[in-house]
Coordinates of C-alpha atoms in Angstrom, one line a residue:
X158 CA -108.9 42.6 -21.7
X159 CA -107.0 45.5 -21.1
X160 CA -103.5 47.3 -22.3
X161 CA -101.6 49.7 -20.2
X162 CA -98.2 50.0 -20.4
X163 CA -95.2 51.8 -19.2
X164 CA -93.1 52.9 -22.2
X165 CA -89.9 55.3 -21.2
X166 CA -88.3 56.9 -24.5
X167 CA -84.6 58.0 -22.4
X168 CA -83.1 60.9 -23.6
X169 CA -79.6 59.5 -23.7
X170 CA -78.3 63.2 -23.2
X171 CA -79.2 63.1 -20.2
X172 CA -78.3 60.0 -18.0
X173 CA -79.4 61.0 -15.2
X174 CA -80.5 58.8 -12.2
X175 CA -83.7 60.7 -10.2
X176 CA -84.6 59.5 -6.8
X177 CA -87.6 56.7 -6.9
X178 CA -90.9 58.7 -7.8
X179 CA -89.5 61.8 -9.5
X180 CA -88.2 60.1 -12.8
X181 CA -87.2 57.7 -14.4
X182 CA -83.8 54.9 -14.7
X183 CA -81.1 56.0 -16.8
X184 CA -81.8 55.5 -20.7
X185 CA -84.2 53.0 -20.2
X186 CA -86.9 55.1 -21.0
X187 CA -90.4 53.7 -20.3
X188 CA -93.1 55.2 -22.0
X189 CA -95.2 55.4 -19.1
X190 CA -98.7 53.5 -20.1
X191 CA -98.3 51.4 -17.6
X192 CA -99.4 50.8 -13.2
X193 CA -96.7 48.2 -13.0
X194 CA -94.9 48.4 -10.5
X195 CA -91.4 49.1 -12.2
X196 CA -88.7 49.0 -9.8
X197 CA -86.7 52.2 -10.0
X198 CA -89.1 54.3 -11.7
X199 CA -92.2 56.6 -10.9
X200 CA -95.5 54.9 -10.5
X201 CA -99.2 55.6 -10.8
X202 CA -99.5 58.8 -9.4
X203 CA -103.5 58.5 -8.9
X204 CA -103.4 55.8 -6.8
X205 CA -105.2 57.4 -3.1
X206 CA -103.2 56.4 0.3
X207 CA -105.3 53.4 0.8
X208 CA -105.3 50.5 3.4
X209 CA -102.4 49.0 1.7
X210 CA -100.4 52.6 2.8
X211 CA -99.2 53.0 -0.5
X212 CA -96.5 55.4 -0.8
X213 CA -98.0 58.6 -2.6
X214 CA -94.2 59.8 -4.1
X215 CA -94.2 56.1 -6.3
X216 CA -97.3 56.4 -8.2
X217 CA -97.8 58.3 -11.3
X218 CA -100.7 58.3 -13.9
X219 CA -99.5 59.5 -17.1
X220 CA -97.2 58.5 -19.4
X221 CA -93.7 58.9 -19.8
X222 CA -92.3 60.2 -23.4
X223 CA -89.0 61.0 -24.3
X224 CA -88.6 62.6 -20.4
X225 CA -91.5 64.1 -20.2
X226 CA -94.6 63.1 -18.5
X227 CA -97.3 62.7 -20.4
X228 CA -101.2 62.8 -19.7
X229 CA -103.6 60.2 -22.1
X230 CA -107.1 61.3 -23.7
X231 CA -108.8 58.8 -21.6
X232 CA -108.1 56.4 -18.4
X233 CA -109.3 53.5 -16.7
X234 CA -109.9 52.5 -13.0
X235 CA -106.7 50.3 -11.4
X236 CA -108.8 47.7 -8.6
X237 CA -107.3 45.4 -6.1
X238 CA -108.0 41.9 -6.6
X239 CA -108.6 41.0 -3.0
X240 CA -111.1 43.2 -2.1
X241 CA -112.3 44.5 -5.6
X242 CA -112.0 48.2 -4.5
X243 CA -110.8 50.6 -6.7
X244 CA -107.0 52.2 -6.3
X245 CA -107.3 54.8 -8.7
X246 CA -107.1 55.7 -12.5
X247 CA -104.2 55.7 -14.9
X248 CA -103.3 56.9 -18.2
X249 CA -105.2 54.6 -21.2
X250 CA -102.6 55.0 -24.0
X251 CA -102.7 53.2 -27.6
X252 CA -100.7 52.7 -30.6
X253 CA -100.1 56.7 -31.6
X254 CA -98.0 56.9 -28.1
X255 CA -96.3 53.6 -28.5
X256 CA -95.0 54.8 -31.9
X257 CA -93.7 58.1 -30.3
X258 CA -92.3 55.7 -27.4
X259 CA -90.3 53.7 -30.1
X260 CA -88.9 56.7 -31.9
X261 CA -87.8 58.2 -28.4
X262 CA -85.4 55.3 -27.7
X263 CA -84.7 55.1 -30.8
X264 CA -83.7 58.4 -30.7
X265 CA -81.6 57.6 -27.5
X266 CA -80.1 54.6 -28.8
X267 CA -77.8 56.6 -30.9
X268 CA -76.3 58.1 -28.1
X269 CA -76.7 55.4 -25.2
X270 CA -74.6 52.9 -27.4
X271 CA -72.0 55.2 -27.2
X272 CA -71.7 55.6 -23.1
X273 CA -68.8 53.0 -22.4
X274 CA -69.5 49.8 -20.3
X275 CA -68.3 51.0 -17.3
X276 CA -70.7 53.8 -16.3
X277 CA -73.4 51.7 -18.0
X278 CA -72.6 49.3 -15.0
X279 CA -72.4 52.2 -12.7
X280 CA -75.8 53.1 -13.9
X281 CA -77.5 50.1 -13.2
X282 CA -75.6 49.5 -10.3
X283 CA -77.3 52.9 -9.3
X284 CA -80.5 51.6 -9.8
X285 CA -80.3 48.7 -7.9
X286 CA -79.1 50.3 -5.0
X287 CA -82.8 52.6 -5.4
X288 CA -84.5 49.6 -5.5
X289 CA -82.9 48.1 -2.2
X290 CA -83.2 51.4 -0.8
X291 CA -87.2 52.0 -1.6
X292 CA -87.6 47.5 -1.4
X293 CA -90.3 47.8 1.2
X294 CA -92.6 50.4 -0.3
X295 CA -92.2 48.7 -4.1
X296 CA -92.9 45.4 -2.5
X297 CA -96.5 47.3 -1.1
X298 CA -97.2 48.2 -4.8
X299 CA -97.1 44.8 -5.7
X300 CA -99.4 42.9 -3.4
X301 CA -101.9 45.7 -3.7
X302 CA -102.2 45.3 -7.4
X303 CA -101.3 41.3 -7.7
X304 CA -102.2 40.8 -4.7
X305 CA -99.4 38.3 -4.1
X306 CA -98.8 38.0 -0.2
X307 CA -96.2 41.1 1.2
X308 CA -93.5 38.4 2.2
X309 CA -93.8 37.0 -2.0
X310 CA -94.1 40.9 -3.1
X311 CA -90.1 41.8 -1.1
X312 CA -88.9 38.6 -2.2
X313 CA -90.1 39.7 -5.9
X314 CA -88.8 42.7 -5.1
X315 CA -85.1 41.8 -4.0
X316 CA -85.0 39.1 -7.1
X317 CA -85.7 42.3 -9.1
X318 CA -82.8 44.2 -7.9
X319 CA -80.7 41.5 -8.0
X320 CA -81.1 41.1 -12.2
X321 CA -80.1 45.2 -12.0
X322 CA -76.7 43.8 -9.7
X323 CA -76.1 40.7 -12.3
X324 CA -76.3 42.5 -15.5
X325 CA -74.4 46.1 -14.2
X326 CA -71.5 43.5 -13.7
X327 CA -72.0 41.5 -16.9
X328 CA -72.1 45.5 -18.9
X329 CA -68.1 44.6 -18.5
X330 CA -67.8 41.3 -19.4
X331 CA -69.0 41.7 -23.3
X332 CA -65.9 40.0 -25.0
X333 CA -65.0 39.9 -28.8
X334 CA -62.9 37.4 -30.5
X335 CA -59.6 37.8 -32.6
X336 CA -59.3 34.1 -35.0
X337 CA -56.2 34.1 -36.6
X338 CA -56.6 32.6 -40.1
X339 CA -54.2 30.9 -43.0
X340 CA -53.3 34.6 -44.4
X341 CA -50.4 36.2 -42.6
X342 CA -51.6 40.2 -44.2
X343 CA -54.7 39.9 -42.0
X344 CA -56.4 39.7 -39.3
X345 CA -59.5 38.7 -38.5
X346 CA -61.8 40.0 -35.4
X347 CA -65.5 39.6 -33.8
X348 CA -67.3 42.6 -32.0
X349 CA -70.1 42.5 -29.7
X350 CA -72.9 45.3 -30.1
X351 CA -75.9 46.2 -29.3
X352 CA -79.1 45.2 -31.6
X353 CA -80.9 48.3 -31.3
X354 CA -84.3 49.2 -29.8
X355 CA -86.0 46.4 -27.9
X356 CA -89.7 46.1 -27.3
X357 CA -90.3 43.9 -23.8
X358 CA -93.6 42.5 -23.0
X359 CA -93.6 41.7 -19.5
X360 CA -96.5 39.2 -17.4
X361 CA -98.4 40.0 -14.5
X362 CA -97.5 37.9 -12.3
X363 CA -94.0 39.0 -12.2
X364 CA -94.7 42.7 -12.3
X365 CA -91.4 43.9 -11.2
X366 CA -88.8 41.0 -11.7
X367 CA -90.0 40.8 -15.6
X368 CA -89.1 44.0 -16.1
X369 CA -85.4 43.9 -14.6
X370 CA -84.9 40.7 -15.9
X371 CA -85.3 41.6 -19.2
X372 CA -84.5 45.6 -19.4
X373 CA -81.1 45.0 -17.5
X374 CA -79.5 42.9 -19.8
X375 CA -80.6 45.2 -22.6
X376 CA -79.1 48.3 -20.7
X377 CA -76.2 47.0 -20.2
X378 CA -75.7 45.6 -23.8
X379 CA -75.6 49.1 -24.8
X380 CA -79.8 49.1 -26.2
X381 CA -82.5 51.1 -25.3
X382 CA -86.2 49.8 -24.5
X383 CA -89.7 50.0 -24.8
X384 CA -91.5 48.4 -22.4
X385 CA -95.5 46.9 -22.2
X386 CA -96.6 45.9 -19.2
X387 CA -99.0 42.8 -19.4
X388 CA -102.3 43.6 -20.5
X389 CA -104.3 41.2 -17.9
X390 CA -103.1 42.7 -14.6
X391 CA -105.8 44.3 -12.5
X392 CA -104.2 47.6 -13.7
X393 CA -105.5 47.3 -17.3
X394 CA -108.5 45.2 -16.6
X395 CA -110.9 47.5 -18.7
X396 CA -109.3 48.4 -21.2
X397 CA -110.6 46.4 -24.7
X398 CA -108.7 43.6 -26.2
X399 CA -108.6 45.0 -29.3
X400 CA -106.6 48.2 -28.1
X401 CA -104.1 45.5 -26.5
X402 CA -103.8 44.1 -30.3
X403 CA -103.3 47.6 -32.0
X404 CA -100.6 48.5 -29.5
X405 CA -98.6 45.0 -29.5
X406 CA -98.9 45.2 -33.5
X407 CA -97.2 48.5 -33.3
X408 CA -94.5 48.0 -30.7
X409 CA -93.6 45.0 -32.8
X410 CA -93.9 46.0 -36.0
X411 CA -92.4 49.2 -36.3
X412 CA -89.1 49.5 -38.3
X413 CA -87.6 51.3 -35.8
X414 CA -87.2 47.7 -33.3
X415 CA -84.8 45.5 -34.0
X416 CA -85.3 43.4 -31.1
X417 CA -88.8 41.6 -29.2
X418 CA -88.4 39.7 -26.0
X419 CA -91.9 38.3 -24.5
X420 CA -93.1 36.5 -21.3
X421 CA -96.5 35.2 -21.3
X422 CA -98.7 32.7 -22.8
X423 CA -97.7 30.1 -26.3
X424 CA -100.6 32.0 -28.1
X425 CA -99.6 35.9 -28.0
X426 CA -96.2 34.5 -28.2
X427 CA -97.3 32.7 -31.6
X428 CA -98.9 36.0 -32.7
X429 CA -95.8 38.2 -31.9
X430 CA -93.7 35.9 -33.7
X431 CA -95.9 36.4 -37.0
X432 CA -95.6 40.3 -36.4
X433 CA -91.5 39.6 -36.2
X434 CA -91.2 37.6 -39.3
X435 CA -92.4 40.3 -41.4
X436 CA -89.3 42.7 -40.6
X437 CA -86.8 39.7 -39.6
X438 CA -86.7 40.9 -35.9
X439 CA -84.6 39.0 -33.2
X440 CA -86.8 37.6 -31.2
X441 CA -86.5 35.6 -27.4
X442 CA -89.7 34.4 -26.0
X443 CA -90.1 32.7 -22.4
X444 CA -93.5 30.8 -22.9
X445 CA -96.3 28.8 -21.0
X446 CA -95.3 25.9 -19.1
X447 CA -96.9 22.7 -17.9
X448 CA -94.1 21.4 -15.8
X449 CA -94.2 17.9 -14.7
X450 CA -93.0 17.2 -10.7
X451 CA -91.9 13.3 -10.4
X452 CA -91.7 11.7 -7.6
X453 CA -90.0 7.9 -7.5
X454 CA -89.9 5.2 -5.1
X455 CA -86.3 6.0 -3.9
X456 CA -87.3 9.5 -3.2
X457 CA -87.2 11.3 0.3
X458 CA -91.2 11.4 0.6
X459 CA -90.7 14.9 3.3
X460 CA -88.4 16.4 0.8
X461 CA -90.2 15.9 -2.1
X462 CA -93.5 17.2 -0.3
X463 CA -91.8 20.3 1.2
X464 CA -90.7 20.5 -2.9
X465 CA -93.7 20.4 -3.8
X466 CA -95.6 23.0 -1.7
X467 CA -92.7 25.6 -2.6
X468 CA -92.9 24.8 -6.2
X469 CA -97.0 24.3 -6.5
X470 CA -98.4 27.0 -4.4
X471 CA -95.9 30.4 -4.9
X472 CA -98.0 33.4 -5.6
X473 CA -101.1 31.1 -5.4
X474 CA -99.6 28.7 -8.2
X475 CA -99.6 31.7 -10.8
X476 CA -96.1 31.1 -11.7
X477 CA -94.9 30.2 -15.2
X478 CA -92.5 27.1 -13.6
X479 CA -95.0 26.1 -11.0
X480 CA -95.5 22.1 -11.0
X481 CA -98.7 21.5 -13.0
X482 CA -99.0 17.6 -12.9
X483 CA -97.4 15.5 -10.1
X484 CA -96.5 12.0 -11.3
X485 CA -95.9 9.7 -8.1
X486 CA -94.7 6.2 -8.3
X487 CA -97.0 3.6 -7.3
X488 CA -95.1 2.2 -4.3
X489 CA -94.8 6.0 -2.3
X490 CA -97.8 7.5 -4.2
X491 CA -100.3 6.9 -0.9
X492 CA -98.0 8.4 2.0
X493 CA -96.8 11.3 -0.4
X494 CA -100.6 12.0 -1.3
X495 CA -101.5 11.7 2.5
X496 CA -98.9 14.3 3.5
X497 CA -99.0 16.9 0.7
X498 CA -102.8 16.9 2.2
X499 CA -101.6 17.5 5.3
X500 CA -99.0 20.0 4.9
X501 CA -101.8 21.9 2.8
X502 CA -104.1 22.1 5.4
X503 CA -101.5 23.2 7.9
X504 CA -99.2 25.6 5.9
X505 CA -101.3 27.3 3.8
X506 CA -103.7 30.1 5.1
X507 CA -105.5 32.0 2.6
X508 CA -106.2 36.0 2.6
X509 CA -105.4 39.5 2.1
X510 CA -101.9 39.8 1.2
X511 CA -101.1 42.1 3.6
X512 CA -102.2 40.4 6.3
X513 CA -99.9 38.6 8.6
X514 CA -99.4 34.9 8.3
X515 CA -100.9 35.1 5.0
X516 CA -99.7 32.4 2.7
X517 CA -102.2 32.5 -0.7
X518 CA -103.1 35.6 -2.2
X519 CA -106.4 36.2 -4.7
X520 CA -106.3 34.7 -7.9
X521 CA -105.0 37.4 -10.4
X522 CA -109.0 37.7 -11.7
X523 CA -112.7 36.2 -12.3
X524 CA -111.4 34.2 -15.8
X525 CA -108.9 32.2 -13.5
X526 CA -111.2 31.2 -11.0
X527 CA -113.0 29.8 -13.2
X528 CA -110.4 28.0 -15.3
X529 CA -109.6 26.1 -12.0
X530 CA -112.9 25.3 -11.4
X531 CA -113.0 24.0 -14.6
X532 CA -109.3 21.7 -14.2
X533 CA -112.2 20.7 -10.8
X534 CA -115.0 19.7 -11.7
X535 CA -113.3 17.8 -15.0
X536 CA -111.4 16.4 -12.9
X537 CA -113.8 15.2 -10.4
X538 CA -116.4 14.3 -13.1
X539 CA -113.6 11.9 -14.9
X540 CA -113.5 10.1 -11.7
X541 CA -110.5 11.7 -9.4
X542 CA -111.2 12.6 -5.8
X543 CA -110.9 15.8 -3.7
X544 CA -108.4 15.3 -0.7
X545 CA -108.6 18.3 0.3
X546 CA -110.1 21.9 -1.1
X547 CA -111.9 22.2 -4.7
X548 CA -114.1 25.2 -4.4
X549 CA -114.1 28.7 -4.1
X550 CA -112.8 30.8 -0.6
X551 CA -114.9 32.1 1.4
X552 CA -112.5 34.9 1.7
X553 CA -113.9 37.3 -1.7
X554 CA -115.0 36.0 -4.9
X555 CA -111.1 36.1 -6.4
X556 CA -110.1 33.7 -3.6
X557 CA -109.7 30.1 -4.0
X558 CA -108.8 27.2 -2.0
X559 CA -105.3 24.9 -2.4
X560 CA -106.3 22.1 -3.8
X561 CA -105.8 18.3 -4.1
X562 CA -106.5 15.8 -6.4
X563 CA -105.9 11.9 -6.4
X564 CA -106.6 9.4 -9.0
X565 CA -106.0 11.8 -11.7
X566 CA -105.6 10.0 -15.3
X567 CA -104.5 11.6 -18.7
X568 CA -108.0 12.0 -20.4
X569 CA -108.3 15.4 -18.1
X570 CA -107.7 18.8 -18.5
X571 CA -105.6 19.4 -15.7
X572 CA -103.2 16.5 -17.4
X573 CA -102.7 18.3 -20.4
X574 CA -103.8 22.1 -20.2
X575 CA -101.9 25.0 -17.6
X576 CA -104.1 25.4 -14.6
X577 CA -102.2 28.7 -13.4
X578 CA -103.8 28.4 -9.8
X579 CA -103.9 26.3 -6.4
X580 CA -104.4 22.9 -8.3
X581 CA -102.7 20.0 -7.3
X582 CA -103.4 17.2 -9.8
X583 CA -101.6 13.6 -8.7
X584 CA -101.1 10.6 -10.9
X585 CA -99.6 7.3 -10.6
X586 CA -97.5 5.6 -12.3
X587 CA -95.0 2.6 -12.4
X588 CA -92.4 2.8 -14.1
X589 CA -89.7 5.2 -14.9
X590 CA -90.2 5.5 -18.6
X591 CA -93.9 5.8 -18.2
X592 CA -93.1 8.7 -16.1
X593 CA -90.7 10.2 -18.3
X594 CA -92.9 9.7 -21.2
X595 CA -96.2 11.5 -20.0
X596 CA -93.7 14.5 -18.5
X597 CA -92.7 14.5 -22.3
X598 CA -95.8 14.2 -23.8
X599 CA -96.7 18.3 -23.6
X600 CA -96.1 20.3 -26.8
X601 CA -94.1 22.8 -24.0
X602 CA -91.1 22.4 -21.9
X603 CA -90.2 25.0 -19.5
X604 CA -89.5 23.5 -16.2
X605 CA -89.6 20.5 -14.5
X606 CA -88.7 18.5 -11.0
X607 CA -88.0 15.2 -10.3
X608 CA -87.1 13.5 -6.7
X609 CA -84.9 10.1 -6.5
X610 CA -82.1 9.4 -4.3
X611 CA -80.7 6.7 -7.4
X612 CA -77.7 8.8 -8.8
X613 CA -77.9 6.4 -12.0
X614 CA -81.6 7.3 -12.8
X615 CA -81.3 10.9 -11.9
X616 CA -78.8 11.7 -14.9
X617 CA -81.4 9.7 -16.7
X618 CA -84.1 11.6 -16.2
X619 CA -82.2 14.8 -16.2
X620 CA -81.3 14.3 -19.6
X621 CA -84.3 12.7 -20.9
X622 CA -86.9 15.7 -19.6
X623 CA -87.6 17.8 -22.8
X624 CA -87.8 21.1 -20.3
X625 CA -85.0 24.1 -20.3
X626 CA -84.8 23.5 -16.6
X627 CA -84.7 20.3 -14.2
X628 CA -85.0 20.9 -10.5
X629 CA -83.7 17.7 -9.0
X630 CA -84.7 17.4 -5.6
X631 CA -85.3 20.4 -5.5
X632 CA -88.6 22.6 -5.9
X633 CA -87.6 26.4 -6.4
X634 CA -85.1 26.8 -9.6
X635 CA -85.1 30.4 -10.0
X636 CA -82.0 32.5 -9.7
X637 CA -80.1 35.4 -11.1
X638 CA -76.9 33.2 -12.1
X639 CA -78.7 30.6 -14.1
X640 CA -80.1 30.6 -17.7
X641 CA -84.0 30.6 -17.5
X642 CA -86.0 29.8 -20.5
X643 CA -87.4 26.5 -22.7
X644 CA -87.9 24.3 -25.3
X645 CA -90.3 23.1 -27.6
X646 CA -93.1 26.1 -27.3
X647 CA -92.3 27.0 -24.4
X648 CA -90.1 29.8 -25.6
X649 CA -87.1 30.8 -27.7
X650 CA -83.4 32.1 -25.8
X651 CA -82.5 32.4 -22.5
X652 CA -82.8 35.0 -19.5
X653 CA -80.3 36.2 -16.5
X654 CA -77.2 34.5 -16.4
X655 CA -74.0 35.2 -18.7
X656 CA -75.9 34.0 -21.5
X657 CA -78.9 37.0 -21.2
X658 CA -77.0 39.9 -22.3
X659 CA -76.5 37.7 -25.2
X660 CA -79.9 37.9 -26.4
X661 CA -79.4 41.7 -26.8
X662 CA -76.0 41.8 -29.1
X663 CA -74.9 41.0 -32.5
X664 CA -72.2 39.4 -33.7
X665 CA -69.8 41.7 -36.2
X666 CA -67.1 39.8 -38.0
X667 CA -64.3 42.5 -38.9
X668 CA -61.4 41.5 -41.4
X669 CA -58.7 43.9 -41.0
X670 CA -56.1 43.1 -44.2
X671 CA -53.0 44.6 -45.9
X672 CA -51.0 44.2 -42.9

């Protein structure tokens, strides 16, 4: 597949803050290879003024270098995945520009570790206020290259900003330690700094709230950043696989990066970790996920279905915590089947995503289509039954319908692999360890949801789940405050909250003696 990606090498000199399309967020420095849609900075400039009324001032081409744009030797076409149409050509950069992009912020790091904590907050603080400022027109960039409905796209969009808000408030709150030992001559203190130049691999289907998520925390630790967009977006969809190798080796292998933080799937993440053992790099990884969504006898059956349509069917169910296998004890597990049905076929409307009322976007491309299909007609062939859906829209050939299945059993794919699409896969079960020990079977732990109204056997489920993150009765767990990551190989450290910025700092221990 392809590789695009938005690199910015800052010139920490300079820390200046440009309006949204005429440069780029303070020190950050993107390398610009990328069509994402990065919230505060300039955008594909090719793109034409299209049905989607994209705004002309937020899209750039080329590539942005050590504050200069940059044009490549070659491009490739940027298409919409609703309607397949073509909204313009970007910059195809490789491994020589994501070199110069590491030694630009490296560059900058020497300088942008020096700017104090308080107008590091004030910057980001800066660019969060762009990004509520230009929301709507950032949100438009979104659906027309995920193709996420609008009303997903500004939520994504506000999350976004909100990472910039977080972390330009946590810039101030990096604390050291004094420990006062057995010798009266000394003293003995821990500092907080900065690791260095961090490479960030973002997903697709996050285009924007990857990027803050991640690039925030390392601003306001005092790092600068090289960003890569994901290589599977619609943005980069002809670009060759092995080009996406030869620019991930060098972003993560260079000596210049001392730190790699990654979102997407267990297997790049597996590769990237090789390329990180070779140099000792610090390393947080947010993984695949095959979250598990119980539902027990004592649950609310309405809540845990309105749960379960928030959780399974987000951007079209191409979300990393999305529910993936719904386990529903045997004494509810007909009414909660018979509802989910019915609150499918009444909520859900499938289309464009900027039309009105729209509720399910495309699928992100042809290859995930047809790894639902797949989770399908396994499915179906193994014996479960279609309540509702199970075949392609009618609405374009990246369209697919909401789905649900009944008498689902472990021997199937959709049991044990990541759908990432409209697939809602229910088994029964009967008791509470049975549940808790298929949720636990998967070799990944990212999220999972659970509904009961018995306080005694939600704490026991809650702390039996081998997931970073438990919804309990509850079906959308995402927030700025709140530590998001996994266990298992789902992923290594932990995003947003107090414990982010962490990921970006080292420890120094100082011993200060002859006193």
């Amino acid at each position: 597949m392809a590789t695009c990606f938005q690199l910015r090498g800052c010139g920490a000199q300079r820390l200046s803050l440009l309006p949204l399309g005429r440069g780029p967020c303070p020190c950050a420095g993107y390398l610009g290879l990328s069509t994402q849609p990065k919230p505060g900075l300039a955008l594909l400039r090719g793109y034409a003024q299209g049905p989607a009324g994209l705004p002309p001032a937020l899209l750039r081409t080329d590539g942005f270098v050590g504050g200069r744009w940059l044009p490549a030797r070659a491009v490739f076409p940027v298409y919409d995945p609703a309607s397949g149409a073509e909204l313009g050509k970007v910059a195809d950069c490789g491994a020589p520009e994501a070199r110069a992009a590491v030694r630009a912020a490296y560059e900058a790091f020497c300088s942008w570790r020096e700017v104090s904590a308080k107008e590091r907050s004030s910057l980001l603080r800066k660019w969060y206020d762009l990004m509520i400022k230009n929301k709507e027109d950032l949100a438009k960039i979104i659906t027309a290259e995920n193709g996420k409905p609008l009303k997903e796209a500004q939520g994504e969009i506000l999350y976004s900003a909100l990472f910039l808000e977080w972390f330009s408030e946590e810039a101030r709150r990096i604390y050291g330690d004094i420990i006062y030992t057995p010798a009266k001559d000394k003293r003995s203190l821990v500092l907080k700094q900065p690791v260095g130049v961090a490479t960030v691999i973002t997903p697709w289907n996050f285009p924007s709230a990857m990027i803050t998520r991640k690039v925030g925390a390392a601003l306001a630790a005092g790092c600068t950043v090289v960003v890569k967009p994901a290589e599977d977006t619609p943005l980069s969809a002809l670009a060759l696989a092995e080009k996406a190798k030869e620019v991930g080796e060098a972003l993560c292998t260079d000596p210049l990066v001392s730190k790699i933080s990654f979102t997407g799937s267990t297997a790049t993440g597996k590769i990237l970790l090789h390329y990180a053992a070779d140099s000792v790099k610090r390393v947080s990884m947010e993984l695949g996920g095959h979250a598990p969504f119980i539902v027990f006898d004592s649950a609310n059956v309405d809540q845990a279905v309105a749960g379960a349509m928030a959780s399974k069917f987000r951007n079209s169910g191409q979300t990393c915590v999305c529910s993936n296998r719904f386990l529903v004890q045997r004494g509810i597990h007909d009414s909660f089947v018979k509802k989910l049905a019915e609150a499918i076929k009444r909520d859900l409307r499938v289309g464009n995503g900027f039309e009105e009322g729209t509720t399910q976007g495309p699928l992100i491309n042809e290859k995930a289509i047809e790894k639902v299909e797949k989770h399908v007609s396994d499915a179906v062939s193994k014996g479960a039954t279609i309540e509702t859906g199970g075949k392609r829209h009618r609405f374009g050939k990246n369209f697919f319908e909401p789905t649900l299945l009944s008498n689902v059993t472990r021997d199937m794919l959709c049991s044990h692999e990541e759908t990432f699409g409209p697939l809602a896969p229910v088994m029964k079960f009967d008791t509470e360890e049975e549940a808790v020990a298929i949720a636990n079977a998967a070799d990944v732990g990212l999220a999972g949801y659970f509904y009961s109204q018995d306080p005694a056997q939600i704490w026991r489920v809650a702390e039996q789940l081998e997931v970073g993150m438990v919804g309990v009765n509850e079906g959308l767990i995402s927030t700025v405050e709140c530590p998001f990551g996994g266990v298992k190989q789902s992923g290594l450290g932990r995003e947003g909250s107090k414990y982010g910025i962490d990921e970006y700092l080292e420890l120094k221990y100082v011993c200060y003696g002859g006193l």
